[in-house]
Amino acid sequence: MSKLIKPTGYDTILDLHQTEIGIKLIKDFFQQNLSSELRLRRVTAPLFVLQGLGLNDDLNGVERAVTFPIKDLGDCKAEVVHSLAKWKRVTLAEYDIEPGYGIYTDMNAIRADEELDNLHSLYVDQWDWERVITREQRNVDFLKEIVTRIYAAIVRTEFMVYESFPQIKPTLPSPRQLKFIHAEQLRRLYPDATPKEREDRICKEHGAVFVIGIGCPLGDGKPHDGRAPDYDDYTTLGPDGLPGLNGDLLLWNDIIGHSMELSSMGIRVDKHVLLTQLQQSGQTPRAQLYFHRLLLSDKLPLSIGGGIGQSRLCMFYLRKAHIGEIQASIWSEQMRRECLEANIHLI
């Protein structure tokens, strides 16, 4: 069911022409900074992969991929990617990337089961990135270091937007002020709140927050949010005894009055963690799939990776109330009508 937040008195700062200029400036500037910050090279990525290889991202494990038959391959099924979380790791091996270096790509996806609102669209565009690491770097401190580097690039880009459009004032806290908190600590802080309400409260207070441990059961037996068991490591214990080497980067969005998830990232499973998480999630048969067999036979490097939403990043910088002001997608007639009444002009 579609949901819509209609900010009171909303009026876009930039017109359509200025918005398109801003989108290009942001995308060009940020990806150059991301590449330099993490030492990533750009590669070309697929829009779809063959079904049954285990290469597609299963997200929360319930979303349906858009599929179609390929006539020239005897009607073998292909599916449009949800993300490139596992494909990137195979690509690192194929390019023989050394530790400390990695890849990034422009990822375009269709998520047909998405619940549409100000932040969620059927069309997903993000920078998908992956970097080779050593076994010694499989820890929370290294995760935090990478997150801080990415956030520093986000802050630099916000200043570039301000220089290009002085009417848009910077709001992000400095990289030193980025708040790290485990999902279990967040649950204890707001025990009566839902996960989304917890995110809103902590993000409104700090401006920018990285929540660690997405996918692992918390003290109440429920995960903060779902994760497929075969890419992020959400079970390895940190020095504080709390599980998870992954997380979500959240920013406070003043326009819609809520937090927004800008990036999901994490240290990826090794073969031992893969088997553990497949067993815990009741998905051990997946160990026979192509991707999983590569990982279990030590043919894939250890890595860290994630995705950074392009349209969401532009939406935040350009102070838009709806992602449909940044990208062209499909919306219900009711949402288009309500947006127009709220002075939100969807592309």
XYZ file of C-alpha atoms in Angstrom:
347
model
C 0.000 0.000 0.000
C 1.478 3.342 -1.067
C 2.174 5.912 1.652
C 2.902 9.594 1.279
C 4.360 12.246 3.591
C 3.166 15.722 2.629
C 5.349 18.399 4.278
C 3.342 21.432 5.325
C 4.104 24.483 3.180
C 6.550 22.612 0.942
C 8.058 24.580 -1.921
C 10.972 23.251 -3.947
C 14.133 25.371 -3.806
C 15.250 24.501 -7.352
C 13.153 24.446 -10.507
C 13.174 21.472 -12.883
C 16.065 22.797 -14.986
C 18.223 23.562 -11.940
C 17.340 20.174 -10.465
C 18.619 18.313 -13.524
C 21.858 20.325 -13.422
C 22.204 19.541 -9.719
C 21.659 15.813 -10.247
C 24.504 15.640 -12.769
C 26.842 17.711 -10.591
C 26.171 15.485 -7.581
C 26.568 12.191 -9.418
C 29.804 13.234 -11.130
C 31.362 14.743 -8.009
C 30.368 12.050 -5.533
C 31.443 9.037 -7.553
C 34.869 10.595 -8.142
C 35.225 11.189 -4.397
C 34.015 7.691 -3.544
C 36.463 6.173 -6.018
C 39.380 8.142 -4.592
C 38.425 7.589 -0.954
C 38.181 3.793 -1.224
C 40.516 3.208 -4.214
C 37.816 1.820 -6.487
C 37.826 1.398 -10.258
C 34.627 1.636 -12.286
C 33.326 -1.516 -14.006
C 30.330 -2.243 -16.209
C 27.504 -4.110 -14.500
C 24.589 -6.256 -15.670
C 20.936 -5.259 -15.574
C 19.901 -8.937 -15.290
C 21.441 -12.316 -14.463
C 20.447 -15.916 -15.117
C 18.032 -17.367 -12.621
C 19.270 -20.145 -10.350
C 22.923 -19.105 -9.987
C 22.514 -17.421 -6.598
C 23.987 -14.186 -7.982
C 20.967 -11.955 -7.428
C 20.471 -10.181 -4.111
C 17.589 -11.741 -2.176
C 17.197 -8.596 -0.021
C 14.911 -9.717 2.824
C 14.344 -13.107 1.203
C 10.714 -12.524 0.183
C 10.830 -9.965 -2.657
C 10.083 -11.308 -6.129
C 12.559 -10.598 -8.902
C 11.265 -9.449 -12.295
C 11.860 -12.430 -14.598
C 11.636 -13.095 -18.330
C 12.464 -15.990 -20.696
C 15.355 -15.743 -23.159
C 14.282 -17.138 -26.532
C 17.809 -17.763 -27.822
C 18.702 -19.775 -24.712
C 15.775 -22.151 -24.942
C 13.578 -19.932 -22.756
C 16.011 -20.035 -19.832
C 14.850 -17.512 -17.244
C 16.715 -14.322 -16.464
C 15.887 -11.991 -13.605
C 16.436 -8.261 -13.233
C 18.888 -7.603 -10.414
C 17.784 -6.337 -6.996
C 21.371 -5.307 -6.298
C 24.848 -6.545 -7.197
C 25.986 -7.612 -3.720
C 27.143 -11.085 -4.807
C 27.929 -10.339 -8.455
C 30.557 -7.796 -7.352
C 32.422 -10.363 -5.288
C 32.684 -12.703 -8.272
C 33.920 -9.759 -10.337
C 36.655 -8.998 -7.782
C 37.929 -12.541 -8.302
C 37.707 -12.303 -12.101
C 39.690 -9.035 -12.121
C 42.157 -10.417 -9.547
C 41.872 -7.256 -7.420
C 44.438 -6.938 -4.601
C 43.552 -6.171 -0.946
C 43.007 -2.444 -0.403
C 41.473 -1.927 -3.833
C 38.057 -2.541 -5.316
C 35.357 -1.735 -7.848
C 32.228 0.380 -8.139
C 29.456 0.497 -10.697
C 26.203 2.222 -11.590
C 23.513 -0.260 -10.599
C 19.989 -0.009 -11.966
C 17.309 -2.332 -10.627
C 13.577 -2.942 -10.525
C 11.970 -3.908 -7.217
C 8.411 -4.810 -8.095
C 7.362 -5.570 -4.502
C 8.468 -2.205 -3.093
C 5.908 -0.288 -1.033
C 5.932 3.110 -2.708
C 6.358 6.326 -0.721
C 8.567 9.418 -0.567
C 11.743 7.307 -0.386
C 10.809 4.069 -2.161
C 10.358 3.599 -5.887
C 10.021 0.644 -8.252
C 13.223 1.907 -9.877
C 16.423 1.722 -7.861
C 19.689 3.384 -8.850
C 22.752 3.168 -6.660
C 26.502 3.059 -6.647
C 27.339 -0.547 -5.829
C 30.890 -0.949 -4.557
C 33.081 -3.792 -3.294
C 36.647 -3.839 -1.961
C 39.034 -6.718 -1.218
C 40.159 -6.989 2.417
C 42.431 -9.172 4.497
C 41.263 -11.561 7.199
C 42.699 -9.209 9.845
C 40.326 -6.497 8.616
C 37.199 -8.529 9.320
C 36.281 -6.513 12.415
C 34.022 -3.696 13.556
C 36.818 -1.110 13.752
C 37.646 -1.558 10.075
C 33.950 -1.360 9.203
C 33.733 1.970 11.037
C 36.825 3.261 9.219
C 35.274 2.543 5.812
C 31.913 4.027 6.835
C 33.645 7.214 8.022
C 35.491 7.544 4.708
C 32.270 7.215 2.749
C 30.516 9.695 5.024
C 33.414 12.157 4.547
C 32.778 12.015 0.782
C 29.082 12.669 1.445
C 29.925 15.761 3.532
C 32.331 17.087 0.872
C 29.633 16.672 -1.767
C 27.141 18.620 0.344
C 29.574 21.558 0.456
C 29.967 21.376 -3.345
C 26.164 21.599 -3.662
C 26.157 24.664 -1.385
C 28.829 26.353 -3.536
C 26.800 25.622 -6.679
C 23.429 26.558 -5.143
C 24.027 28.936 -2.181
C 20.329 28.908 -1.315
C 20.787 25.291 -0.129
C 22.470 25.398 3.281
C 24.602 22.475 4.589
C 23.049 20.511 7.454
C 25.239 17.428 7.909
C 27.410 17.020 11.025
C 31.150 16.585 10.481
C 32.636 13.092 9.960
C 33.927 13.211 13.547
C 30.334 13.609 14.749
C 28.976 10.578 12.876
C 27.173 8.455 15.479
C 27.813 4.690 15.621
C 25.384 2.518 17.574
C 24.533 -1.181 17.556
C 20.937 -2.146 16.774
C 20.673 -3.862 20.176
C 21.888 -0.721 21.976
C 19.339 1.262 19.980
C 16.582 -1.180 20.996
C 17.511 -0.814 24.665
C 17.546 2.964 24.284
C 13.983 3.009 22.900
C 12.474 -0.331 24.024
C 8.867 0.635 23.292
C 9.517 1.970 19.787
C 9.444 0.194 16.430
C 12.752 -0.113 14.518
C 11.748 2.765 12.224
C 10.754 4.939 15.184
C 14.128 4.198 16.809
C 15.900 5.283 13.644
C 13.911 8.521 13.530
C 14.641 9.376 17.166
C 18.376 8.675 17.108
C 18.811 10.325 13.716
C 16.918 13.478 14.664
C 19.237 13.854 17.644
C 22.547 13.228 15.858
C 21.893 14.076 12.194
C 23.881 11.141 10.811
C 23.923 7.639 12.319
C 25.349 4.243 11.403
C 23.363 1.362 12.913
C 25.466 -1.808 13.267
C 24.119 -5.360 13.280
C 21.335 -5.480 10.684
C 19.875 -8.965 10.283
C 20.865 -10.524 13.611
C 18.218 -11.303 16.258
C 18.188 -8.696 19.027
C 17.317 -9.052 22.701
C 13.614 -9.323 21.886
C 14.296 -12.124 19.399
C 13.604 -9.958 16.336
C 16.128 -8.402 13.911
C 16.209 -4.637 13.476
C 15.677 -5.290 9.765
C 16.030 -8.252 7.428
C 19.110 -9.326 5.487
C 19.695 -12.239 3.127
C 22.090 -14.718 4.809
C 24.636 -15.007 2.005
C 26.362 -11.648 1.703
C 26.626 -9.502 4.884
C 28.147 -11.032 8.027
C 25.577 -10.304 10.736
C 26.574 -13.041 13.218
C 30.288 -12.533 14.017
C 30.640 -11.050 17.496
C 32.352 -7.702 18.046
C 34.522 -6.788 21.064
C 31.380 -5.709 22.947
C 29.870 -9.171 22.500
C 27.211 -7.902 20.060
C 26.857 -9.608 16.661
C 27.281 -8.103 13.238
C 29.898 -6.639 10.908
C 27.414 -4.685 8.819
C 24.962 -1.822 9.098
C 22.907 1.006 7.611
C 23.905 4.660 7.205
C 21.014 6.989 8.084
C 20.634 10.740 7.605
C 18.023 13.023 9.145
C 15.830 14.581 6.452
C 14.371 17.883 7.652
C 12.062 18.181 4.655
C 10.019 15.046 5.352
C 10.738 14.983 9.107
C 12.106 11.426 9.111
C 15.379 9.553 8.858
C 16.367 8.137 5.490
C 18.553 5.112 4.829
C 21.203 6.238 2.383
C 23.439 3.193 2.337
C 23.548 -0.430 3.419
C 27.002 -2.001 3.696
C 29.023 -4.582 5.498
C 31.901 -6.996 5.703
C 30.875 -10.015 3.680
C 30.511 -13.588 4.897
C 33.452 -15.980 4.729
C 32.709 -19.639 4.052
C 32.259 -20.510 7.735
C 29.870 -17.622 8.407
C 27.985 -18.412 5.194
C 27.235 -21.950 6.383
C 26.217 -20.678 9.827
C 23.819 -18.055 8.475
C 22.333 -20.400 5.882
C 21.643 -22.921 8.635
C 20.168 -20.338 11.013
C 17.862 -19.047 8.286
C 16.813 -22.513 7.122
C 18.364 -22.027 3.673
C 21.147 -24.656 3.619
C 20.117 -25.900 0.108
C 21.447 -22.591 -1.275
C 24.964 -23.849 -0.563
C 24.670 -25.813 -3.838
C 24.198 -22.702 -5.995
C 26.951 -21.365 -8.253
C 27.922 -18.336 -6.143
C 27.883 -20.281 -2.908
C 30.007 -23.111 -4.309
C 32.605 -20.559 -5.428
C 32.745 -19.079 -1.933
C 32.860 -22.437 -0.159
C 35.735 -23.576 -2.404
C 37.835 -20.469 -1.552
C 37.587 -19.003 -5.057
C 36.256 -15.622 -3.927
C 38.220 -13.001 -1.976
C 37.267 -11.656 1.433
C 35.545 -8.330 0.901
C 33.546 -5.416 2.215
C 30.902 -3.703 0.137
C 27.591 -1.946 -0.112
C 25.292 0.272 -2.082
C 24.682 4.031 -1.951
C 21.386 5.330 -3.275
C 21.888 7.846 -6.079
C 18.373 9.268 -6.234
C 18.124 9.381 -2.437
C 21.453 11.206 -2.202
C 20.299 13.771 -4.770
C 16.937 14.057 -3.020
C 18.690 14.861 0.249
C 21.148 17.404 -1.193
C 18.576 19.214 -3.338
C 16.040 19.309 -0.475
C 13.291 17.452 -2.288
C 10.256 15.935 -0.569
C 9.850 12.941 -2.889
C 12.231 10.676 -4.777
C 9.950 11.106 -7.793
C 11.236 14.690 -8.071
C 14.645 13.185 -8.899
C 13.887 10.098 -11.016
C 11.259 8.994 -13.520
C 9.184 6.051 -12.293
C 5.608 4.755 -12.050
C 3.285 6.078 -9.351
C -0.398 5.589 -8.678
C -2.787 8.242 -9.916
C -3.768 8.896 -6.306
C -0.153 9.572 -5.291
C 0.394 11.847 -8.287
C -2.769 13.773 -7.442
C -1.879 14.113 -3.746
C 1.669 15.168 -4.621
C 0.415 17.863 -6.952
C -1.922 19.155 -4.237
C 1.084 19.281 -1.856
C 3.188 21.210 -4.421
C 5.356 18.132 -5.052
C 5.957 17.875 -8.802
C 6.844 14.310 -9.817
C 8.875 13.771 -12.969
